[in-house]
Tab-separated table of C-alpha atoms and ligand atoms in Angstrom:
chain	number	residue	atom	x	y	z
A	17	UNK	CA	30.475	112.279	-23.257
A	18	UNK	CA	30.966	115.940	-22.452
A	19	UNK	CA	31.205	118.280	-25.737
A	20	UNK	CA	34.839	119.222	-25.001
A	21	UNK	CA	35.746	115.571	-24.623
A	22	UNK	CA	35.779	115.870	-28.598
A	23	UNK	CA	38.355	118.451	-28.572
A	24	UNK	CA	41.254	116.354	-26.665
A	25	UNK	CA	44.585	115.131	-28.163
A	26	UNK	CA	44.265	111.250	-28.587
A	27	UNK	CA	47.330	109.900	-28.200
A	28	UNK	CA	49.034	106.223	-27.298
A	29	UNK	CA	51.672	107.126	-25.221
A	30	UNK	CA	55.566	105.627	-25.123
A	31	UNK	CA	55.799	103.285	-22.157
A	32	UNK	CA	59.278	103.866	-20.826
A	33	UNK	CA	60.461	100.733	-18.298
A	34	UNK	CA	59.739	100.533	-14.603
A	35	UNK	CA	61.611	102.167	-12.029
A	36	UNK	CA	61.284	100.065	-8.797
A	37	UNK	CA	61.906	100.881	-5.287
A	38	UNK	CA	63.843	99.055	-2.859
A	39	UNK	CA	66.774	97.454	-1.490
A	40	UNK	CA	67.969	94.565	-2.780
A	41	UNK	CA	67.065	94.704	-6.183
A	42	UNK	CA	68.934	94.161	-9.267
A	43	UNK	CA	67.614	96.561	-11.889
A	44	UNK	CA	68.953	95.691	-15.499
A	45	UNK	CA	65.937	96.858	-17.616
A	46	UNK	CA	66.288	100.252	-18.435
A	47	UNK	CA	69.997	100.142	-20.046
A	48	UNK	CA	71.292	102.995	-16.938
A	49	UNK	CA	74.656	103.198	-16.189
A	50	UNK	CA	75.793	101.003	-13.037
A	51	UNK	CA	78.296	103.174	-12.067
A	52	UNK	CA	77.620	107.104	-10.312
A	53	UNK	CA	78.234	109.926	-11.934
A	54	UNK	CA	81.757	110.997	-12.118
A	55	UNK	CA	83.220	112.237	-8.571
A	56	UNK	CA	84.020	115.755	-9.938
A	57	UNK	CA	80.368	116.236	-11.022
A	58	UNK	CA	79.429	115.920	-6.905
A	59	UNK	CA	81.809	118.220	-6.090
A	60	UNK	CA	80.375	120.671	-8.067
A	61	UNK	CA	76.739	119.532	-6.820
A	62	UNK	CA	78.316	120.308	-3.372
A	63	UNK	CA	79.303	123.633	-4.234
A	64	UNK	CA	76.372	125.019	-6.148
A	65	UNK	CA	75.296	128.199	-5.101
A	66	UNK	CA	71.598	127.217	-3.735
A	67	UNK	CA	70.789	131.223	-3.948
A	68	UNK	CA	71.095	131.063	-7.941
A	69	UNK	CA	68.084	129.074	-8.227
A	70	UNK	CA	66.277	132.215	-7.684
A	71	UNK	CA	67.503	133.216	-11.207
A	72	UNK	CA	66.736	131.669	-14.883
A	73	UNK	CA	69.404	129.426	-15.716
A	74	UNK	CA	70.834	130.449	-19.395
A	75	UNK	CA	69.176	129.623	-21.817
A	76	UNK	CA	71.844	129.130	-24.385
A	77	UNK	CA	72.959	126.620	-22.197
A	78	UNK	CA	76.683	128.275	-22.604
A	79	UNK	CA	78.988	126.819	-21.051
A	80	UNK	CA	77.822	123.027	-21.344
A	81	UNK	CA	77.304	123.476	-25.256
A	82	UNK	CA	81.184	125.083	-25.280
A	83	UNK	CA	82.491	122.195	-23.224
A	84	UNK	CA	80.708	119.742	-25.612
A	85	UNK	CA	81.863	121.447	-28.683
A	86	UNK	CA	85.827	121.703	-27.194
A	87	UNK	CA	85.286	117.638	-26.745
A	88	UNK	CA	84.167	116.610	-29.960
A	89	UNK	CA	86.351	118.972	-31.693
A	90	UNK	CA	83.354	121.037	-33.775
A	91	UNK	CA	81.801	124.597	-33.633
A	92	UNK	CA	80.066	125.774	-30.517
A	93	UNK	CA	77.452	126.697	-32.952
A	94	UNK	CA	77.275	123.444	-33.975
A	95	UNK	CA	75.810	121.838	-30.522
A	96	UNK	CA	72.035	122.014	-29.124
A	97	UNK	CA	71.454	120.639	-25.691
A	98	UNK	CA	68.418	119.319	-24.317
A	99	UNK	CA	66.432	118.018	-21.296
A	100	UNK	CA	67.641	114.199	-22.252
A	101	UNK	CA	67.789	113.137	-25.853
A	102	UNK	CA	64.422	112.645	-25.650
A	103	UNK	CA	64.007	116.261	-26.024
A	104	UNK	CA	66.367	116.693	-28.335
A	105	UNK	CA	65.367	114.035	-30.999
A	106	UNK	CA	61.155	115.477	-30.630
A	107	UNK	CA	62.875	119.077	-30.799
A	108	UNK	CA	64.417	117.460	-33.948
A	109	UNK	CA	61.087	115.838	-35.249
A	110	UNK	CA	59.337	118.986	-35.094
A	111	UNK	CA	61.528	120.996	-37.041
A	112	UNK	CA	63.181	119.127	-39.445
A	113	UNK	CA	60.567	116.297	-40.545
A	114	UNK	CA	57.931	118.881	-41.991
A	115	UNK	CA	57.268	117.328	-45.619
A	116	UNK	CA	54.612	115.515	-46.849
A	117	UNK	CA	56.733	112.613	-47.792
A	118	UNK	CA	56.792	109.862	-45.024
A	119	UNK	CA	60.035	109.691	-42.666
A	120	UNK	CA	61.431	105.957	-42.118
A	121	UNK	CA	62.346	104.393	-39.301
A	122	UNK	CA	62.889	100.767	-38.602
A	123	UNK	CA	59.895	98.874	-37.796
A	124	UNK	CA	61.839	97.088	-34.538
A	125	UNK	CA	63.788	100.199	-32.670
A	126	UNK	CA	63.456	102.781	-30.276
A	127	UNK	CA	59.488	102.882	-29.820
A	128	UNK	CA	59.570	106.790	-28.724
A	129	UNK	CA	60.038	107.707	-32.831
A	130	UNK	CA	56.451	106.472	-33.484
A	131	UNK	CA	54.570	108.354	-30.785
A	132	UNK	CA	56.725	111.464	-31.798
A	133	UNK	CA	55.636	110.865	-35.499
A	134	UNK	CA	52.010	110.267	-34.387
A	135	UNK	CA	51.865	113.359	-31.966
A	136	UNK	CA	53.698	115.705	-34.807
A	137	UNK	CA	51.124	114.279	-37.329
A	138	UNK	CA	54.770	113.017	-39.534
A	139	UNK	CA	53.797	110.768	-41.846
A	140	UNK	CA	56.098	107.281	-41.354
A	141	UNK	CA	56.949	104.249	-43.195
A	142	UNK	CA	58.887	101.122	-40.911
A	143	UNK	CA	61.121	99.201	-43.058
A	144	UNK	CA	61.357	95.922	-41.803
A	145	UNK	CA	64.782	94.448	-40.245
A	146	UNK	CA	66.183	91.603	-42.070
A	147	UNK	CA	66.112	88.062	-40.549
A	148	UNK	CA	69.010	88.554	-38.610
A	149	UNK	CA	67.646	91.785	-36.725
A	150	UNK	CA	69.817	94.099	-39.368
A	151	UNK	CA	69.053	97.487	-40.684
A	152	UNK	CA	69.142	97.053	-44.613
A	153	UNK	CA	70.663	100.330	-45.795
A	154	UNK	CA	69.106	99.813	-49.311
A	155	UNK	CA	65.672	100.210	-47.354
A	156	UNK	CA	66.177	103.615	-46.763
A	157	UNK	CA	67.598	104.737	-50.341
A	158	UNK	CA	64.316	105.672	-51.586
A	159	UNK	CA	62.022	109.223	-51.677
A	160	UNK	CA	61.495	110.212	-47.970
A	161	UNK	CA	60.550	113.212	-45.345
A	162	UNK	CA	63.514	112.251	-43.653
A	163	UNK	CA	65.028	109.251	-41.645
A	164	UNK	CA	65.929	108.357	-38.051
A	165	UNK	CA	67.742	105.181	-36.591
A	166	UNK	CA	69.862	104.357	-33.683
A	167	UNK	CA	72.964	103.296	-34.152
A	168	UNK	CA	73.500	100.907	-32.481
A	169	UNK	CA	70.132	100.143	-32.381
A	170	UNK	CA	67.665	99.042	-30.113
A	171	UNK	CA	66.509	96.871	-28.064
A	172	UNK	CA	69.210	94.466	-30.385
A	173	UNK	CA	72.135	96.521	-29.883
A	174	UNK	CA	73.411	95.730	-33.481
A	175	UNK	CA	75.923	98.390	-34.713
A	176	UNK	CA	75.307	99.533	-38.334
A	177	UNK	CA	79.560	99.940	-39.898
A	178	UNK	CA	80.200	103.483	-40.858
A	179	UNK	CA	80.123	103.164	-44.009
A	180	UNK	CA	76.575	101.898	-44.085
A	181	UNK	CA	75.865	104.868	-42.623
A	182	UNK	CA	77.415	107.017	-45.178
A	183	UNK	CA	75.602	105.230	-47.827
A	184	UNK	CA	72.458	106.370	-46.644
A	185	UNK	CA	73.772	109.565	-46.244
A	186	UNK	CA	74.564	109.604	-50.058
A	187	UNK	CA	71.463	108.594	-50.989
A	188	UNK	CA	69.746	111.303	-49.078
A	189	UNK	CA	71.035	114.575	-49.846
A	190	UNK	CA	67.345	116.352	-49.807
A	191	UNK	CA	66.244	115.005	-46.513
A	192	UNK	CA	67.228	115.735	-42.525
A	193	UNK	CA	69.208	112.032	-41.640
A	194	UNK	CA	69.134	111.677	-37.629
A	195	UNK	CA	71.550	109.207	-36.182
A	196	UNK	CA	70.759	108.608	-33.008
A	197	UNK	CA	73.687	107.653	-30.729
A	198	UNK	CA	72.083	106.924	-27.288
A	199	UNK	CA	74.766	103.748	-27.294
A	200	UNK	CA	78.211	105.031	-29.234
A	201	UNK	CA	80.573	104.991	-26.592
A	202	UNK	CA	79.895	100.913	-25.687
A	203	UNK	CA	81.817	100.730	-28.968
A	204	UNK	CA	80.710	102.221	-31.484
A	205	UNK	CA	82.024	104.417	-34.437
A	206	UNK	CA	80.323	107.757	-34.215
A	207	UNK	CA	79.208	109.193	-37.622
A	208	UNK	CA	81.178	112.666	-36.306
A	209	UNK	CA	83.761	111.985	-38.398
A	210	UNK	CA	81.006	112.561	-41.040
A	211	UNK	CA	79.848	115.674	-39.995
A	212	UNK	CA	82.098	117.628	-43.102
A	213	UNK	CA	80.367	115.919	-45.795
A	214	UNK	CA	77.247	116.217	-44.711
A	215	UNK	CA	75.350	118.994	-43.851
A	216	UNK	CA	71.892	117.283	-43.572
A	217	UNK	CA	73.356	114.838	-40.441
A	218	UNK	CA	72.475	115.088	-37.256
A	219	UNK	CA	73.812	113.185	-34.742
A	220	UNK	CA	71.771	113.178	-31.316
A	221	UNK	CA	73.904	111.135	-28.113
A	222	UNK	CA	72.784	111.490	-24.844
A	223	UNK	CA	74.324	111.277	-20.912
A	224	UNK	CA	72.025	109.118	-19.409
A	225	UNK	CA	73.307	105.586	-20.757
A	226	UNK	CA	77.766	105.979	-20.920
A	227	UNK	CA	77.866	109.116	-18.746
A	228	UNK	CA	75.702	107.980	-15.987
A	229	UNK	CA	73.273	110.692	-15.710
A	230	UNK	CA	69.863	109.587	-16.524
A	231	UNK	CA	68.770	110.916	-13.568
A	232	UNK	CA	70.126	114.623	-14.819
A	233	UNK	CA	68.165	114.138	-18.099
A	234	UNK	CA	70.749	116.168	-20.320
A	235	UNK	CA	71.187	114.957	-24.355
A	236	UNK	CA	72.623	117.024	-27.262
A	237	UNK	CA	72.870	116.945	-31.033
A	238	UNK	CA	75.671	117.907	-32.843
A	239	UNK	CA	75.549	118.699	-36.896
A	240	UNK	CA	75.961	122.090	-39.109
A	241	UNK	CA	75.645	125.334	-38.246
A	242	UNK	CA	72.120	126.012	-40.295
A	243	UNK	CA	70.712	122.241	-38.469
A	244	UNK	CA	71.411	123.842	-35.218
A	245	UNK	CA	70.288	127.133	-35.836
A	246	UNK	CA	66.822	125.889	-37.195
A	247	UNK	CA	66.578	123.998	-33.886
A	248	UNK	CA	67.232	126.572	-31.480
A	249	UNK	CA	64.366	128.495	-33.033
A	250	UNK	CA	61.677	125.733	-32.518
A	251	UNK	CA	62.811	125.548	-29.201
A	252	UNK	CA	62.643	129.396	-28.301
A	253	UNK	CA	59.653	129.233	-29.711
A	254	UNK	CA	58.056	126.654	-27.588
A	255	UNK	CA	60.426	126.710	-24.120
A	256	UNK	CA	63.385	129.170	-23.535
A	257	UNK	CA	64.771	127.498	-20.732
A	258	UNK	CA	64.824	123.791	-21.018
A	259	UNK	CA	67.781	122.961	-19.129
A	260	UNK	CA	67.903	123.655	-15.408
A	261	UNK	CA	70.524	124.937	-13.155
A	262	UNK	CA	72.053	122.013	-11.487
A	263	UNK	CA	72.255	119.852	-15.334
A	264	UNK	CA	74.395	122.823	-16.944
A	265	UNK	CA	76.619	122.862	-14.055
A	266	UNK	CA	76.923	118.731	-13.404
A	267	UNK	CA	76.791	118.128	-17.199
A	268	UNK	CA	79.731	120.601	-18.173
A	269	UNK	CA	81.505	118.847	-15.246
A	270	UNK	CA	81.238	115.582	-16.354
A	271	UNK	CA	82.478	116.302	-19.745
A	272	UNK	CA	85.345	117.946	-18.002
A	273	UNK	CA	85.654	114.416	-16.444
A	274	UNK	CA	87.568	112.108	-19.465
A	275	UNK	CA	88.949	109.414	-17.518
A	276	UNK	CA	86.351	108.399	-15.079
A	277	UNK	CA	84.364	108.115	-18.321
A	278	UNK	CA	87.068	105.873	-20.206
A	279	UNK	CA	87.278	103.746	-16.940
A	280	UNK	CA	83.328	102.906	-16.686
A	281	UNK	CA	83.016	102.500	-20.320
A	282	UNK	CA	86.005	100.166	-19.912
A	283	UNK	CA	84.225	98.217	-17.056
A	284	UNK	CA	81.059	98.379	-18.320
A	285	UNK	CA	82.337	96.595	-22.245
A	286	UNK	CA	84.577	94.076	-20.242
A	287	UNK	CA	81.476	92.408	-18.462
A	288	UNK	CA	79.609	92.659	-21.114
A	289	UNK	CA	82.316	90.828	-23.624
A	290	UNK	CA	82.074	88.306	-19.881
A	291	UNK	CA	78.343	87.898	-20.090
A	292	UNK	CA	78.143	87.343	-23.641
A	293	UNK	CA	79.895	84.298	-23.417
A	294	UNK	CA	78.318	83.072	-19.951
A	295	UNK	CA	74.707	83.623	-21.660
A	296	UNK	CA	76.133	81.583	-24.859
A	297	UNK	CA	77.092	78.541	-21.892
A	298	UNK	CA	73.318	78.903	-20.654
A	299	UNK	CA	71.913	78.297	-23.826
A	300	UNK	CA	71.196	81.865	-24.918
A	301	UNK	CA	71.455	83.424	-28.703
A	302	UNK	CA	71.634	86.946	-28.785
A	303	UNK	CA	72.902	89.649	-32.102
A	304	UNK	CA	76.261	90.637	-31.328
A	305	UNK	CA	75.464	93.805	-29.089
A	306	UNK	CA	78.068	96.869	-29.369
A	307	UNK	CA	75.479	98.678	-26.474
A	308	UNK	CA	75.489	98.644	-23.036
A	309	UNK	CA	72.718	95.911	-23.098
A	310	UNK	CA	71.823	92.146	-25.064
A	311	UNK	CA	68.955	91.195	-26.452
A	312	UNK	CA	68.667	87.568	-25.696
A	313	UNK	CA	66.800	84.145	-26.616
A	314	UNK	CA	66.918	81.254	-24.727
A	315	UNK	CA	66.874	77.816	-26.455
A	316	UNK	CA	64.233	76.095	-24.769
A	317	UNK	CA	62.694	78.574	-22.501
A	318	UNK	CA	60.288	81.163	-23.652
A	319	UNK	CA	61.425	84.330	-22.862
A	320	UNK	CA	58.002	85.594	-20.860
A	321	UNK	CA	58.769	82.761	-18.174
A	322	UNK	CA	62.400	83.404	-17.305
A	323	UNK	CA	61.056	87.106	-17.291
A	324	UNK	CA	58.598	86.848	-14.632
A	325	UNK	CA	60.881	84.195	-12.932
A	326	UNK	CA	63.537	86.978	-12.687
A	327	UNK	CA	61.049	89.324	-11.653
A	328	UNK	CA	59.841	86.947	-8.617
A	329	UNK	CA	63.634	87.101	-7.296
A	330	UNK	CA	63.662	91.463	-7.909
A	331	UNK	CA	66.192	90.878	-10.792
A	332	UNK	CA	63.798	93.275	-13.109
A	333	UNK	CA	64.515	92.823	-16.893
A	334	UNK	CA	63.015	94.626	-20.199
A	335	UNK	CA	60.250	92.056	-22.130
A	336	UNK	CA	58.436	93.416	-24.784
A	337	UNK	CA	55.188	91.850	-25.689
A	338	UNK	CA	55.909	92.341	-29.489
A	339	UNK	CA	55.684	90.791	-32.389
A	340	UNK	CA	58.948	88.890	-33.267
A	341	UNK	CA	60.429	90.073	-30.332
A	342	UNK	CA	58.195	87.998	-27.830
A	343	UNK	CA	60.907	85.569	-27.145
A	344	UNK	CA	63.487	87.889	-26.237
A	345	UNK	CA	65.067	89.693	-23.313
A	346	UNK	CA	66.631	92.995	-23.320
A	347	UNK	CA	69.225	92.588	-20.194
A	348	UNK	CA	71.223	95.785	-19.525
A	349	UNK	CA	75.066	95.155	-18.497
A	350	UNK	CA	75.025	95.597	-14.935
A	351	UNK	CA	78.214	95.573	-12.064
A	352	UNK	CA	79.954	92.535	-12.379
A	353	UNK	CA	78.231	91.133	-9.062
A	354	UNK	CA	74.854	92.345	-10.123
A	355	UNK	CA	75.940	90.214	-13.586
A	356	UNK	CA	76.858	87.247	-11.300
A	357	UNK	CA	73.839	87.064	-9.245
A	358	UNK	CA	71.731	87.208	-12.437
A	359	UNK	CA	73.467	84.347	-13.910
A	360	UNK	CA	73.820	82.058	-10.804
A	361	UNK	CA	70.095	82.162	-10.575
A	362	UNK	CA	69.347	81.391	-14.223
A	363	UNK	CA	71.618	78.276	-13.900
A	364	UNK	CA	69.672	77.117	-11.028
A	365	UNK	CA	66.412	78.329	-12.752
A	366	UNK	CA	67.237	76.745	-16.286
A	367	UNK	CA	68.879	73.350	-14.713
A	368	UNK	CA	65.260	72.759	-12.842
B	17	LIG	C1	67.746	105.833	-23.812
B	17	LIG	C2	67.526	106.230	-25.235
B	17	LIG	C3	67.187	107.540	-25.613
B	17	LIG	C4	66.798	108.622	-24.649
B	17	LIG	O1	67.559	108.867	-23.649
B	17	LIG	P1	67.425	110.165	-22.751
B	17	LIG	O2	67.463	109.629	-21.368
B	17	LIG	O3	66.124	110.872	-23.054
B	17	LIG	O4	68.591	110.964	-23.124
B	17	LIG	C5	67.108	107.853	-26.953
B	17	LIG	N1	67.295	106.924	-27.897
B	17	LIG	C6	67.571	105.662	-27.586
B	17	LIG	C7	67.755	104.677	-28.676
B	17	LIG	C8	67.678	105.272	-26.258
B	17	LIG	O5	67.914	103.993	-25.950
């Protein structure tokens, strides 16, 4: 081994899902939105003005944070925008979860928390999920460094009621509670109403999943005025310019955009109210998903085998190799054809 091998950052990286190329191919495993962007957001891709590139974009990300704040109804110095939530919610790791006190998380959720944790060198506890694939509230009412859960969470897509949230809230005044919101709009209460009572909450959504943009890789938080301050000062003092030309411009845009938004949402909870109950007639048992995905078990079939069967005919689905989780699928909600063909050939698939 070569002396400075010593000296490198070990780390086990998160795996995010594949991204296949090709025609032909139904891809339902990485919870995107089906639907493009909304129309108004090409038009202004169309008229950009390719000569500004030459230029830093701003860094205070202006105009996208204003038309954020204007739609939610809060502060503009209550918004921070990043490059996805991704960024947003490690921005939000490395500022606010600096005690020596553990943070929790849920031992089954989004897998990204416990790389961050382990990079940072956070200190984290995983309170199990009850039987049922719940968060128990009560878990997370004693001393911590802080706390961070989706809501609704993943890869089960089980909403946690409001007021759940609020009770965790009470029982945390001392620490940072981050709620993260990648799935609110599938239907969803978002702990904004909140945001009054609590000055330790911060709520992190992003526009890759309801506002079609993963590709754009744009996410925000939104909490009090001191929560966003502290964050824009551990990003200035690690990258000024995070968000690139062409996201500020397409991302205010889309906000701008309210009804394309309500009608994909609308499309996108229909079929998946649809394919709840055609998995049900295939022998499927899922949580009751609120997200723009289900986490499903099949009766008879392990899940690993209808996986790689789906996989053989390019319909590409998420399968984690996991403890208690082995026998599950994650399927994102797809167009209502891409829905079909996935279910015409599990009925072949499961009937042979
Ligand atoms: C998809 C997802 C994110 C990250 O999304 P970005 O594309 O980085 O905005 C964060 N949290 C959860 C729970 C997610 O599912």
């Amino acid at each position: 081994m070569r002396a400075w091998e010593a000296n490198i950052r070990r780390v086990v990286p998160y795996v995010p899902g594949e991204q296949p190329k090709g025609e032909n191919l139904i891809k339902l495993n990485t919870n995107e939105n089906p639907y493009p962007p909304a129309p108004e957001a090409a038009q202004a891709l169309r008229e950009m003005d390719y000569d500004q590139l030459r230029k830093y974009p701003d860094p205070a990300a202006t105009e996208l944070t204003a038309c954020l704040a204007d739609y939610y109804g809060v502060g503009r110095d209550q918004v921070f925008v990043g490059v996805g939530s991704d960024d947003v919610l490690a921005m939000a790791f490395l500022t606010f979860f600096h005690s020596q006190k553990p943070i929790l998380f849920p031992d089954i959720s989004y897998s990204f928390y416990k790389v961050w944790a382990e990079l940072f060198g956070i200190l984290y506890e995983t309170p199990a999920l009850d039987a049922d694939f719940a968060i128990c509230p009560e878990d997370y009412y004693r001393e911590n460094g802080g706390i961070v859960f989706p809501n609704p969470n993943a890869p089960t897509g089980l909403l946690m009621p409001l007021e759940q949230v609020e009770n965790i809230l009470c029982h945390n005044p001392d620490v940072i509670v981050l709620v993260d919101e990648a799935y609110i709009d599938f239907g969803g209460r978002s702990a904004l109403e909140l945001l009054d009572r609590y000055e330790n909450l911060l709520i992190v959504q992003t526009f890759s999943k309801a506002r079609s943009m993963a590709g754009m890789r744009i996410g925000f938080a939104i909490g009090s005025p001191l929560l966003i301050r502290a964050l824009n000062d551990v990003k200035y003092s690690y990258n000024s310019y995070t968000m690139n030309l062409p996201s500020l411009v397409l991302g205010a845009e889309a906000v701008r955009n309210e009804r394309y938004f309500r009608e994909t949402l609308k499309k996108i909870t229909d079929t998946r109210e649809r394919a709840k109950k055609r998995f049900r007639e295939l022998g499927f048992s899922f949580p009751d998903s609120m997200a723009n995905f289900l986490f499903v078990t099949h009766e008879h079939v392990p899940a690993r085998l209808i996986y790689e069967a789906l996989r053989a005919k390019q319909i590409y689905v998420r399968y984690f190799n996991q403890k208690r989780l082995r026998n599950y699928l994650r399927i994102t909600i797809g167009t209502d054809e891409e829905m079909e063909a996935l279910f015409a050939f599990l009925k072949e698939y499961l009937a042979s």
